[in-house]
C-alpha positions in Angstrom: -47.2 -2.1 43.6 -49.4 -2.1 46.7 -52.1 -4.6 47.6 -55.0 -2.2 47.5 -58.6 -3.2 47.2 -59.2 -0.7 44.4 -56.3 -2.0 42.4 -57.8 -5.5 42.7 -61.1 -4.2 41.6 -59.6 -2.4 38.6 -57.8 -5.5 37.3 -60.7 -7.7 38.2 -63.1 -5.8 36.0 -60.8 -6.5 33.0 -60.4 -10.2 33.7 -62.1 -13.3 32.4 -65.5 -13.9 34.0 -65.4 -17.6 33.6 -62.2 -18.0 35.7 -62.7 -19.7 39.0 -59.4 -18.6 40.6 -58.8 -15.1 41.8 -55.1 -15.5 41.0 -55.8 -15.9 37.3 -57.4 -12.4 37.2 -54.2 -10.6 37.7 -50.8 -10.5 35.9 -47.9 -12.4 37.5 -46.0 -9.3 38.4 -48.9 -8.2 40.6 -48.7 -11.2 42.8 -45.1 -10.5 43.8 -45.9 -8.1 46.5 -49.4 -9.5 47.2 -48.9 -13.2 47.3 -48.0 -13.1 51.0 -51.2 -11.4 51.7 -53.3 -13.4 49.3 -56.1 -14.1 51.7 -56.2 -10.6 53.0 -56.3 -9.2 49.4 -59.1 -11.5 48.5 -61.1 -10.6 51.5 -60.5 -6.9 50.9 -61.8 -7.3 47.4 -65.0 -9.0 48.4 -65.6 -6.6 51.2 -65.1 -3.6 48.9 -67.7 -5.1 46.5 -70.0 -5.9 49.5 -70.0 -9.6 48.5 -70.5 -12.4 51.0 -67.4 -14.6 50.9 -69.6 -17.6 51.5 -71.6 -17.1 48.3 -71.4 -19.5 45.5 -68.8 -18.3 42.9 -66.8 -15.1 42.3 -67.8 -15.0 38.6 -71.5 -14.7 39.6 -71.0 -12.2 42.4 -68.3 -9.8 41.0 -69.7 -7.2 38.5 -67.6 -6.5 35.4 -68.6 -2.9 34.9 -67.4 -0.1 37.1 -70.3 2.2 38.1 -68.7 5.1 39.8 -72.0 6.9 40.4 -73.5 4.1 42.6 -72.6 1.6 45.2 -73.5 -2.0 45.6 -75.8 -3.2 48.4 -77.3 -6.5 49.3 -81.1 -7.0 49.2 -82.9 -9.2 51.7 -83.6 -11.8 49.0 -79.9 -12.2 48.3 -79.9 -10.1 45.1 -77.7 -7.0 44.6 -78.9 -3.5 44.4 -77.2 -0.2 43.8 -77.5 2.7 46.2 -77.2 6.3 44.8 -74.0 7.9 46.0 -70.8 9.7 44.6 -67.7 7.6 44.5 -64.1 8.4 43.5 -62.5 6.1 40.9 -59.3 4.6 42.2 -56.1 5.5 40.3 -55.4 3.3 37.2 -51.8 2.0 36.9 -50.5 1.6 33.3 -47.0 0.3 32.7 -44.9 2.4 30.4 -43.5 1.2 27.0 -46.3 -1.3 26.6 -46.0 -3.4 23.5 -49.7 -4.6 23.4 -52.1 -4.0 20.6 -53.5 -0.5 20.6 -55.9 0.8 21.5 -55.6 -1.1 24.8 -58.6 -1.1 27.1 -58.1 0.3 30.6 -61.5 0.5 32.4 -65.2 0.7 31.6 -67.2 3.6 33.1 -71.0 3.4 33.3 -73.9 5.2 35.0 -76.8 3.4 36.5 -79.1 5.8 34.7 -78.4 4.3 31.3 -81.2 1.8 31.8 -83.9 4.4 31.2 -82.2 6.4 28.5 -79.3 6.6 26.2 -76.2 8.3 27.6 -73.0 9.5 26.1 -69.6 9.3 27.9 -66.6 11.5 27.4 -63.2 12.3 29.1 -61.4 15.6 29.2 -58.0 16.8 30.4 -54.3 16.5 29.3 -53.9 13.4 27.2 -57.5 13.4 26.0 -58.7 16.7 24.6 -55.7 18.7 25.8 -52.1 18.4 24.7 -50.8 15.9 24.3 -54.1 15.0 22.8 -55.3 11.6 21.6 -53.5 9.4 24.1 -56.7 8.3 25.9 -60.1 7.8 24.2 -63.5 6.6 25.5 -66.3 4.9 23.7 -69.1 7.3 23.9 -71.8 4.5 24.1 -70.1 1.8 26.1 -67.9 4.0 28.3 -64.8 1.9 27.6 -61.7 4.0 28.3 -58.6 3.0 26.2 -55.0 4.1 25.7 -53.8 4.6 22.0 -50.0 4.3 22.3 -47.2 3.4 24.7 -46.7 5.8 27.6 -43.3 7.2 28.8 -43.1 7.9 32.5 -40.0 10.0 32.0 -42.1 12.4 29.9 -45.4 12.3 31.8 -45.6 10.3 35.0 -49.4 10.5 35.5 -52.6 11.8 33.8 -55.5 13.6 35.5 -58.7 13.1 33.4 -62.4 13.9 34.1 -65.2 11.5 33.0 -68.6 13.0 31.9 -72.0 11.4 31.3 -74.7 13.3 29.4 -77.9 12.4 27.7 -78.6 12.6 24.0 -79.5 16.2 24.3 -76.3 17.1 26.0 -77.7 17.5 29.4 -75.5 16.5 32.3 -76.9 13.5 34.1 -74.0 12.8 36.5 -71.3 15.0 38.1 -67.9 14.7 36.4 -65.7 12.0 38.0 -61.9 12.3 38.3 -59.9 9.5 36.7 -56.2 9.3 37.7 -53.9 7.3 35.5 -50.4 6.5 36.9 -47.6 5.4 34.5 -45.7 2.6 36.1 -41.9 2.9 35.7 -39.8 0.4 33.8 -36.0 0.2 33.7 -35.6 1.7 30.3 -32.9 4.4 30.9 -29.2 3.9 31.6 -27.4 6.0 34.2 -25.8 9.0 32.6 -22.6 10.6 34.1 -22.7 14.4 34.3 -19.3 14.5 32.5 -17.5 12.1 30.2 -14.2 13.0 31.9 -13.9 14.0 35.6 -10.7 15.8 36.6 -9.4 15.8 40.1 -6.1 16.1 42.0 -4.5 14.9 45.2 -1.0 15.8 46.7 1.7 13.2 46.4 2.4 11.3 49.5 -1.2 11.5 50.7 -2.3 9.0 53.3 -5.0 6.3 52.6 -8.5 7.7 52.9 -7.7 11.1 51.5 -10.7 12.5 49.6 -10.0 13.1 45.9 -13.3 14.0 44.1 -17.0 13.1 43.6 -18.5 11.7 40.5 -22.2 11.7 39.8 -24.5 9.8 37.5 -28.2 10.5 37.0 -30.8 7.9 36.0 -34.1 9.2 34.5 -36.0 6.2 35.9 -38.0 6.5 39.1 -35.5 7.1 41.9 -37.9 5.5 44.4 -37.6 2.2 42.7 -34.6 0.0 41.9 -34.8 1.2 38.3 -33.3 4.5 39.4 -31.0 3.5 42.2 -27.4 3.9 40.9 -24.3 2.2 42.3 -20.6 3.1 41.4 -17.5 1.0 40.9 -13.9 1.4 39.5 -13.3 -0.9 36.5 -9.6 -0.2 35.9 -6.7 2.0 36.9 -3.8 3.1 34.7 -0.9 2.9 35.5 -1.1 0.2 38.1 1.9 1.5 40.0 2.9 1.2 42.7 -0.3 -0.7 43.3 -3.3 -1.7 41.2 -5.7 -0.4 43.9 -4.5 3.1 44.7 -8.1 4.5 44.8 -11.6 3.3 45.8 -15.1 4.8 45.3 -18.1 4.9 47.5 -20.7 2.9 45.6 -23.6 5.1 46.7 -22.2 8.6 46.8 -19.5 8.4 44.1 -16.8 9.8 46.4 -13.3 8.8 45.3 -10.6 8.5 48.0 -7.1 7.1 48.2 -6.8 3.5 49.3 -3.0 2.9 49.4 0.1 4.9 50.1 2.9 5.5 47.7 1.7 8.4 45.5 4.9 9.9 44.0 4.5 12.6 41.4 8.1 12.1 40.2 7.3 8.5 39.3 3.6 8.7 38.3 2.3 12.2 37.7 -1.2 11.1 36.7 -3.7 8.3 37.1 -6.6 7.4 34.8 -9.6 5.6 36.3 -12.5 4.0 34.3 -15.7 4.3 36.3 -19.0 2.4 36.0 -22.5 3.4 37.1 -25.2 0.6 37.2 -28.9 1.0 38.1 -31.0 -1.7 39.8 -28.8 -1.1 42.9 -25.8 -2.3 41.0 -27.2 -5.7 39.9 -25.0 -6.6 37.0 -27.5 -9.1 35.6 -30.6 -6.9 35.4 -29.1 -3.4 35.7 -28.1 -1.0 32.9 -24.6 0.5 33.0 -22.6 3.4 31.7 -18.9 4.4 32.0 -16.9 7.6 32.4 -13.2 8.5 32.9 -11.7 10.1 36.0 -8.3 11.7 35.6 -6.4 12.3 38.9 -3.4 14.5 38.7 -0.8 14.1 41.4 0.3 17.5 42.7 3.8 18.2 43.8 5.1 18.7 47.3 8.6 19.6 48.3 10.0 16.1 48.9 13.3 16.2 47.0 16.4 18.4 47.7 18.1 20.2 44.9 20.5 18.1 42.7 23.0 18.9 40.0 21.7 17.6 36.6 23.6 16.9 33.5 21.9 17.1 30.1 22.6 15.2 26.9 21.0 14.6 23.5 21.1 11.6 21.2 19.5 10.8 17.9 17.4 7.7 17.8 18.9 4.6 16.3 22.4 5.8 16.9 25.0 3.8 18.9 28.6 4.3 20.2 28.3 8.1 20.4 29.0 10.2 23.5 25.8 11.7 25.0 27.3 13.7 27.8 30.5 14.5 29.7 30.3 14.1 33.5 32.8 16.1 35.5 33.8 15.7 39.2 36.2 17.5 41.5 38.5 15.6 43.8 41.2 17.3 45.8 43.3 14.2 46.3 46.6 13.6 44.5 45.8 13.4 40.7 46.3 10.2 38.9 46.1 8.1 42.0 43.5 5.6 43.1 42.3 8.1 45.7 41.7 10.6 42.8 40.5 8.2 40.0 36.7 8.0 39.7 34.5 5.1 38.8 31.0 6.0 37.4 28.0 3.7 37.7 24.4 4.0 36.5 22.3 3.0 39.5 18.8 3.6 38.1 16.9 4.8 35.1 18.4 2.3 32.6 17.0 -1.1 33.2 17.7 -2.4 29.7 21.4 -1.3 29.7 21.3 1.2 26.8 23.9 3.4 28.3 27.5 3.0 29.6 30.0 5.3 31.3 33.7 5.1 30.8 36.3 7.2 32.6 38.9 9.4 30.9 42.2 8.6 32.7 43.7 12.0 31.9 40.8 14.3 33.0 38.9 12.0 35.3 35.7 12.8 33.3 32.9 10.3 32.7 31.9 9.7 29.1 28.2 8.7 28.9 27.9 6.6 25.8 24.8 5.0 24.2 25.5 1.3 23.4 22.0 0.2 22.3 19.7 2.2 19.9 16.8 4.0 21.3 13.4 4.7 19.7 12.0 8.2 19.9 8.5 6.8 19.4 8.8 4.7 22.5 10.9 6.8 24.8 11.6 10.5 24.3 13.8 11.0 27.3 15.7 9.1 29.9 16.6 10.1 33.5 19.7 8.4 34.8 20.9 8.4 38.4 24.7 8.2 38.2 27.0 7.3 41.1 30.6 8.3 41.3 33.2 6.8 43.7 36.9 6.5 44.0 38.8 3.4 43.2 40.3 3.4 46.7 38.2 3.5 49.9 38.3 6.5 52.2 40.9 6.6 54.9 39.8 5.2 58.3 38.1 7.8 60.5 36.7 9.9 57.6 33.0 10.3 58.1 32.2 11.7 54.7 30.6 9.4 52.1 33.0 8.3 49.5 30.1 8.2 47.0 28.4 11.1 45.1 25.3 10.9 42.9 23.9 13.1 40.2 21.1 13.0 37.6 21.6 12.9 33.9 18.7 13.8 31.7 19.0 12.4 28.2 16.7 13.7 25.4 16.1 11.6 22.4 16.0 13.4 19.0 13.6 12.2 16.3 15.0 11.3 12.9 13.3 10.3 9.7 13.2 6.5 9.7 12.7 4.3 6.7 9.3 2.7 6.1 9.2 -0.9 7.1 7.4 -3.7 5.2 5.7 -6.3 7.4 6.1 -9.2 7.0 9.3 -9.1 5.1 9.7 -11.2 3.1 6.0 -11.8 2.4 5.1 -15.2 0.9 2.0 -16.0 -1.1 1.0 -19.2 -2.9 -0.6 -19.1 -6.3 -1.3 -21.3 -9.3 0.7 -20.6 -12.4 -1.1 -19.4 -15.5 -2.9 -16.5 -13.9 -3.8 -14.0 -16.6 -2.5 -10.4 -16.8 -4.4 -7.9 -14.6 -5.0 -10.4 -11.8 -4.8 -8.8 -8.3 -2.4 -10.9 -6.2 -2.0 -9.2 -2.8 -1.4 -5.9 -1.0 2.1 -5.3 0.2 2.3 -2.2 2.3 4.9 -0.6 4.7 4.4 1.3 7.9 6.3 4.4 8.8 7.9 4.2 12.3 7.7 8.0 12.5 4.3 8.2 14.2 4.8 11.8 15.1 5.6 12.9 11.5 2.7 13.2 9.1 4.2 11.6 6.0 2.8 10.0 2.9 4.3 6.7 1.6 4.6 5.8 -2.0 5.6 2.5 -3.6 7.6 1.5 -6.6 9.1 -1.7 -8.1 12.8 -2.4 -7.7 13.4 -5.9 -9.0 11.1 -7.9 -11.2 13.3 -10.3 -13.3 10.5 -11.5 -15.6 8.6 -8.2 -15.6 5.4 -10.0 -14.4 4.2 -7.5 -11.7 3.2 -4.0 -11.1 2.4 -2.2 -7.8 0.0 0.7 -7.1 2.1 3.6 -6.0 -0.5 4.7 -3.4 -2.3 1.6 -2.1 0.5 -0.9 -2.5 -1.7 -3.4 -4.4 0.2 -5.8 -6.6 -1.2 -7.2 -9.8 0.1 -9.1 -12.8 1.1 -7.7 -16.1 1.9 -11.1 -17.8 1.0 -14.7 -17.3 2.9 -16.4 -14.4 4.8 -19.4 -15.6 6.3 -21.9 -13.1 8.6 -23.2 -15.8 10.3 -19.8 -16.2 14.1 -19.8 -15.7 13.6 -16.8 -13.3 12.2 -19.2 -10.6 14.2 -20.9 -8.0 12.7 -23.9 -6.3 9.3 -22.8 -7.6 9.7 -19.4 -5.9 9.6 -16.1 -7.8 11.1 -13.2 -5.9 10.3 -9.5 -6.6 11.6 -6.5 -4.6 9.6 -3.4 -4.0 10.5 -0.1 -2.3 8.5 2.3 -0.1 9.6 5.9 0.4 8.2 8.8 2.3 7.9 12.4 1.3 10.4 13.8 3.8 13.4 15.9 2.7 15.5 14.0 2.1 13.2 11.0 1.8 13.8 7.7 3.6 13.1 4.4 1.9 12.9 0.7 2.7 12.6 -2.4 0.6 10.5 -5.5 0.9 10.6 -8.8 -0.9 7.5 -10.6 -2.2 8.0 -14.4 -2.6 5.5 -16.0 -4.9 5.2 -19.8 -4.7 3.8 -21.0 -8.0 1.9 -24.3 -8.0 2.1 -26.4 -11.1 -0.7 -26.9 -13.6 -0.7 -29.0 -16.7 0.4 -26.4 -19.2 3.3 -28.1 -21.0 3.1 -31.0 -23.4 5.8 -33.7 -23.2 8.5 -34.2 -25.9 10.8 -37.0 -26.8 14.1 -37.4 -25.0 16.8 -37.7 -26.2 16.0 -35.8 -29.4 18.7 -37.5 -31.4 19.8 -41.1 -31.4 22.1 -43.4 -33.5 21.2 -46.8 -34.8 23.3 -49.3 -36.7 21.9 -50.3 -40.1 22.5 -53.9 -39.2 19.6 -55.9 -38.0 21.0 -56.6 -34.6 21.3 -54.6 -32.5 18.8 -52.2 -33.9 16.7 -51.2 -30.8 17.0 -48.0 -28.7 15.4 -46.9 -25.5 13.7 -43.5 -25.4 11.7 -41.6 -22.8 9.8 -38.2 -22.6 10.6 -34.9 -21.0 7.9 -32.8 -19.4 8.5 -29.4 -17.8 5.5 -30.0 -15.5 5.6 -31.9 -12.2 3.8 -35.0 -11.2 0.9 -35.7 -11.5 0.9 -33.5 -14.6 3.9 -35.4 -16.1 4.5 -39.2 -16.3 3.5 -41.9 -16.8 3.4 -41.1 -20.5 1.6 -42.8 -23.5 3.8 -43.2 -26.6 2.4 -43.8 -30.1 3.8 -43.7 -33.6 2.2 -41.1 -35.8 0.0 -42.3 -38.7 1.8 -40.1 -41.3 4.0 -40.5 -43.2 2.8 -44.0 -44.0 6.3 -45.5 -44.0 6.8 -44.7 -40.3 4.7 -47.6 -39.0 6.1 -49.7 -41.8 9.7 -49.1 -40.8 9.5 -48.7 -37.0 7.7 -50.1 -34.0 7.4 -49.1 -30.3 7.5 -51.5 -27.4 6.5 -50.3 -23.9 9.1 -50.9 -21.2 7.5 -48.8 -18.3 5.4 -45.8 -17.7 8.4 -43.6 -18.6 10.3 -45.6 -21.2 9.6 -47.3 -24.6 11.9 -49.1 -27.0 12.1 -48.1 -30.7 12.9 -50.9 -33.1 13.2 -51.4 -36.8 10.3 -53.3 -38.1 12.2 -54.3 -41.2 15.4 -56.3 -41.4 17.7 -53.4 -42.4 17.4 -49.7 -43.3 19.6 -47.6 -45.6 22.1 -45.2 -43.9 20.8 -41.7 -43.5 18.9 -39.4 -41.2 15.3 -40.3 -40.4 12.7 -38.1 -38.6 10.4 -40.4 -36.6 7.2 -38.7 -35.4 6.0 -39.9 -32.0 2.8 -38.8 -30.3 3.4 -38.5 -26.5 0.5 -37.8 -24.0 1.1 -37.0 -20.3 -1.1 -38.0 -17.3 -2.2 -34.6 -16.0 -5.7 -33.4 -15.4 -6.9 -32.6 -18.9 -3.9 -34.4 -20.5 -1.8 -32.7 -23.1 -0.4 -34.4 -26.2 2.3 -33.3 -28.7 3.8 -34.8 -31.8 7.6 -34.9 -31.2 10.1 -35.9 -33.9 12.9 -38.2 -32.9 16.0 -37.8 -35.1 17.4 -41.2 -35.9 20.8 -41.5 -37.6 21.2 -44.9 -39.2 24.8 -45.7 -40.1 27.1 -48.6 -40.7 28.9 -49.7 -37.6 32.2 -51.2 -36.8 32.6 -54.4 -34.8 32.2 -52.4 -31.6 28.8 -51.2 -32.8 30.0 -47.5 -33.3 29.4 -45.5 -36.5 32.4 -45.0 -38.7 33.9 -41.4 -39.0 32.7 -40.7 -42.6 29.3 -41.9 -41.8 29.3 -39.7 -38.7 29.9 -36.8 -41.0 27.0 -37.9 -43.1 25.0 -38.3 -39.9 25.4 -34.6 -39.3 23.2 -34.0 -42.3 25.8 -33.7 -45.1 26.2 -36.3 -47.9 29.1 -36.6 -50.3 27.4 -34.5 -53.0 26.8 -31.8 -50.5 30.4 -31.7 -49.5 31.6 -31.5 -53.1 29.1 -28.7 -53.8 30.5 -26.7 -50.9 34.0 -27.1 -52.1 33.1 -25.9 -55.6 31.4 -22.8 -54.2 34.5 -22.0 -52.1 36.8 -22.3 -55.2 34.4 -20.1 -57.3 34.3 -17.4 -54.6 38.2 -17.3 -54.6 38.3 -16.9 -58.4 35.8 -14.0 -58.2 37.9 -12.2 -55.6 41.1 -12.6 -57.6 39.4 -11.3 -60.8 38.0 -8.3 -58.9 41.5 -7.4 -57.5 43.1 -7.6 -61.0 40.4 -5.4 -62.5 40.8 -2.7 -59.8 44.6 -2.6 -60.4 44.1 -2.2 -64.1 41.7 0.6 -63.6 44.2 2.4 -61.4 46.8 2.2 -64.0 44.5 3.5 -66.7 43.6 6.4 -64.5 47.2 7.3 -63.9 48.0 7.1 -67.6 45.1 9.4 -68.5 46.2 13.0 -69.4 45.2 15.7 -67.1 44.1 18.1 -69.9 42.0 17.0 -72.9 42.6 18.2 -76.4 42.1 22.0 -76.7 39.8 21.4 -79.7 37.4 19.4 -77.5 34.4 21.4 -76.5 33.8 20.9 -72.8 30.9 23.4 -72.3 28.5 20.6 -71.9 30.6 18.7 -69.4 30.2 19.0 -65.6 33.4 18.9 -63.6 33.2 18.0 -59.9 35.9 19.3 -57.6 36.0 17.6 -54.1 38.1 20.4 -52.5 37.6 24.0 -52.9 40.4 25.0 -50.6 40.5 27.0 -47.4 39.9 30.5 -48.9 42.2 33.0 -50.4 43.5 34.6 -47.3 45.0 31.4 -45.8 46.8 30.6 -49.1 49.8 32.2 -50.5 49.0 31.9 -54.2 50.3 34.3 -56.7 47.3 35.2 -58.9 49.6 36.8 -61.4 50.7 33.3 -62.6 47.4 33.1 -64.4 48.6 35.9 -66.6 50.6 35.3 -69.8 54.0 34.2 -68.6 55.9 36.1 -71.2 54.0 39.3 -70.5 54.9 39.3 -66.8 57.4 41.8 -65.6 60.3 40.6 -63.5 59.0 42.2 -60.3 55.6 40.6 -60.6 56.8 37.0 -60.9 56.7 35.0 -57.7 58.7 31.9 -57.6 57.3 29.0 -55.6 53.8 28.5 -54.1 53.1 27.3 -50.6 50.0 27.1 -48.5 49.9 28.9 -45.2 48.5 25.9 -43.3 51.7 23.9 -44.0 54.7 23.7 -41.9 57.6 22.8 -44.2 60.2 20.4 -43.0 62.8 21.8 -45.4 63.5 25.2 -47.1 60.9 26.4 -49.6 61.1 24.6 -52.9 62.2 26.8 -55.8 59.9 26.1 -58.7 61.7 26.4 -62.1 61.4 29.6 -64.1 60.3 29.4 -67.6 60.8 31.9 -70.4 57.9 33.4 -72.1 56.0 30.9 -74.2 56.4 31.5 -78.0 52.8 30.5 -78.5 49.7 30.0 -76.3 50.0 26.2 -76.2 52.9 26.5 -73.8 50.5 27.1 -70.9 49.8 23.4 -70.8 53.4 22.6 -70.4 53.7 25.2 -67.7 50.9 23.7 -65.7 52.3 20.2 -66.2 55.7 21.2 -64.9 54.1 22.9 -61.9 52.2 19.7 -61.1 55.4 17.7 -61.2 57.1 20.2 -59.0 54.3 20.0 -56.5 54.3 16.2 -56.6 58.0 16.1 -55.8 57.8 18.8 -53.1 58.4 17.0 -49.7 56.7 19.9 -47.9 53.4 19.5 -49.8 50.5 17.6 -47.9 49.5 14.2 -49.2 46.8 14.0 -51.9 44.2 12.4 -49.6 45.1 14.4 -46.4 42.6 16.3 -44.4 43.3 20.0 -44.5 42.0 22.1 -41.6 41.5 25.8 -42.0 41.0 27.5 -38.7 40.4 31.0 -40.1 39.7 32.0 -43.6 40.0 35.8 -43.1 37.6 38.6 -43.5 38.5 39.7 -47.1 40.1 38.6 -50.3 43.3 39.8 -51.9 41.5 39.7 -55.2 38.8 42.0 -53.9 36.4 41.3 -56.8 36.4 40.0 -60.3 36.9 43.6 -61.5 40.4 43.5 -59.9 41.4 41.0 -62.6 41.1 43.9 -65.2 43.9 45.9 -63.7 47.3 44.9 -62.5 50.1 46.5 -60.7 52.2 45.5 -63.7 50.3 47.7 -66.1 47.9 47.1 -69.0 48.4 44.0 -71.1 47.1 42.6 -74.4 44.7 39.6 -73.8 43.7 39.1 -77.4 46.1 36.2 -77.8 44.0 34.2 -75.3 41.5 33.7 -78.1 44.0 31.5 -79.9 44.3 29.1 -76.9 41.1 27.3 -77.5 37.4 27.6 -76.4 38.3 27.7 -72.7 40.2 31.0 -73.0 38.1 32.6 -75.7 35.8 34.0 -73.1 38.6 35.5 -71.2 39.8 37.1 -74.4 36.4 38.6 -74.9 36.3 40.0 -71.4 39.8 41.5 -71.2 40.9 41.9 -74.8 37.7 43.4 -76.2 38.6 47.0 -75.3 36.0 49.3 -73.8 33.0 47.5 -75.3 
């Protein structure tokens, strides 16, 4: 802003005419550069308007309308007159980003010819009738020029318009006048770095003042004002080694140079600087700022001689394992102090994770890890190891008795178990929470940051089965109501264990414990304690002290209120309660004496919790006669257990009756066995058994595993001597003695002898020591693939020749069918 007469005039025309002070006509920001020249500015204004400074008031002498097509002159009588001449309108300054009400008036343009006729005013040019159109408008009648919206200097810094005055017929009455509108800059743009990350390099060992790189930031505001003047600074340096100020930057040009010595690529290969650019010449209070990153790589120079290096590998979290073997060569006498070597780590292990021991036989050094290392924190270690003899070098020897080497140890990553944090985790809840309530989130973190693994959760221990855990999110909720009085709690704590496992192969897992502290609520009613008491039936003493037991804690427990129940009616007639304290009452007989027996005394007990709970509790009172010591006698103690004399006699009678029934049952079973043994095997031949069903429990093991002579079914007296087989034995038996020779019979004189034959065979089998027991389990491994009988048709023929089977019909109904089959001839 400059103190220009035309600027004063432009603002003065928009001001309040009634104001007496020239300073009130202009905004406060205008007086900053002009206040020192206030008198000169005021005089310039009056002279430019051709006004006598000694005249009465400014409000009467300064016109409010800008008439560019005429000038002001003074008449001889002191009045003003306008002289016809062309005049250029001074530039109009409009601040950008104005927040005023739009349209906002800028200036009023009039011609001195509008007194005689009606004129119309218009403006043309970019911002009016040319793109961007509609920014400036003019009242065609009054000539008031206005702006319709905020201006942006960074988009268009000034507008060049032309004002026109025509009559109602469109004839030009004045020459077009240029109107210049300048957009005044405001600090509305931050400095912008050309790059988010600037990369540079500098050799190690460079001296202070060495140029590294230049960074540049651009501000879109007016560079000729403080709004666009940018200053640079370094906010931080990483790492801060060996000094926190290794570099500096020129705040005007952005040049970065080294500030301190000590750049060593082997120690710090790269530095990262955070830079800041601020406008308003770096004023932190009014200026706008922006940041960028500068990465400075330290390049290598040949500043280290070659060295022997040993390499070793170790898995993370392992201890007491050999990482590398270090070997030395010593020409002195072996196994002497001049030959034996001592190894020391002189650098590279500040926390003492490694140790070196010497093998006395080979003089080798065993580098061992003694503290676990973490791959996620340190992937490698570089150790400087020194070796020296136990004995010093002989006098006059100039060689150093020490030798150094470098050991590079690489840490190998392993799959580590997920870790819960904190572990254990404690939460405090009220008991009685319903099922489905979300309690907390118990998650684990995988230490393997460089392995992309998914963690899942599961429940390991939940003694009361109250909880469940979401396998993905680790959210824990209830599956049942939490009860502080549960036996699974210890000191009001409920412990549950959960496991987290990753998806590696094989997976690693870790466990965490959730400790739930349950706060008590009044959810348990009190009951009488002790539940059973004894009382003598004598009038004195006949009082006992009782209390109440409540699983809840204070204040949800005592003091208690005791009251005898209303029913049955004889309770209040026989008994009475006397309060001793808030925890105890005394039960007494209300009557002189009470018969011996067991009495259930109902007592209503109420606790003192919020929303008190009551419960009718029955006190079992055993009234009995007592001895001179006041103790119940033995018989009465038996009765006090709930059994009277009649009950005991009834029990004894039941026991005797049960023994008699068992004895009768045994006798009946023995008699039945005797009858079964006395019963004949065969029934009378005349009995018709066609309608009877005979059940056989054992069919045998087949024909091929038995050595039965089927010819025995033939008529004994018709058998030839070569067809008779003496003795029958099963093939699955292993006889302890020689084969039993069954007795031979002569041919039966009549068919009835077959029964005697079978009976004799049974007796022989019963007396055979090689025969299996009657109730033994017979196992047949293999029954064979065929039958010696072949088919039923084989019964028709025999190696012994044809026989006459007609006599079978005389044996009874059972053999009549066989007689029809074999004795009927060809039909």
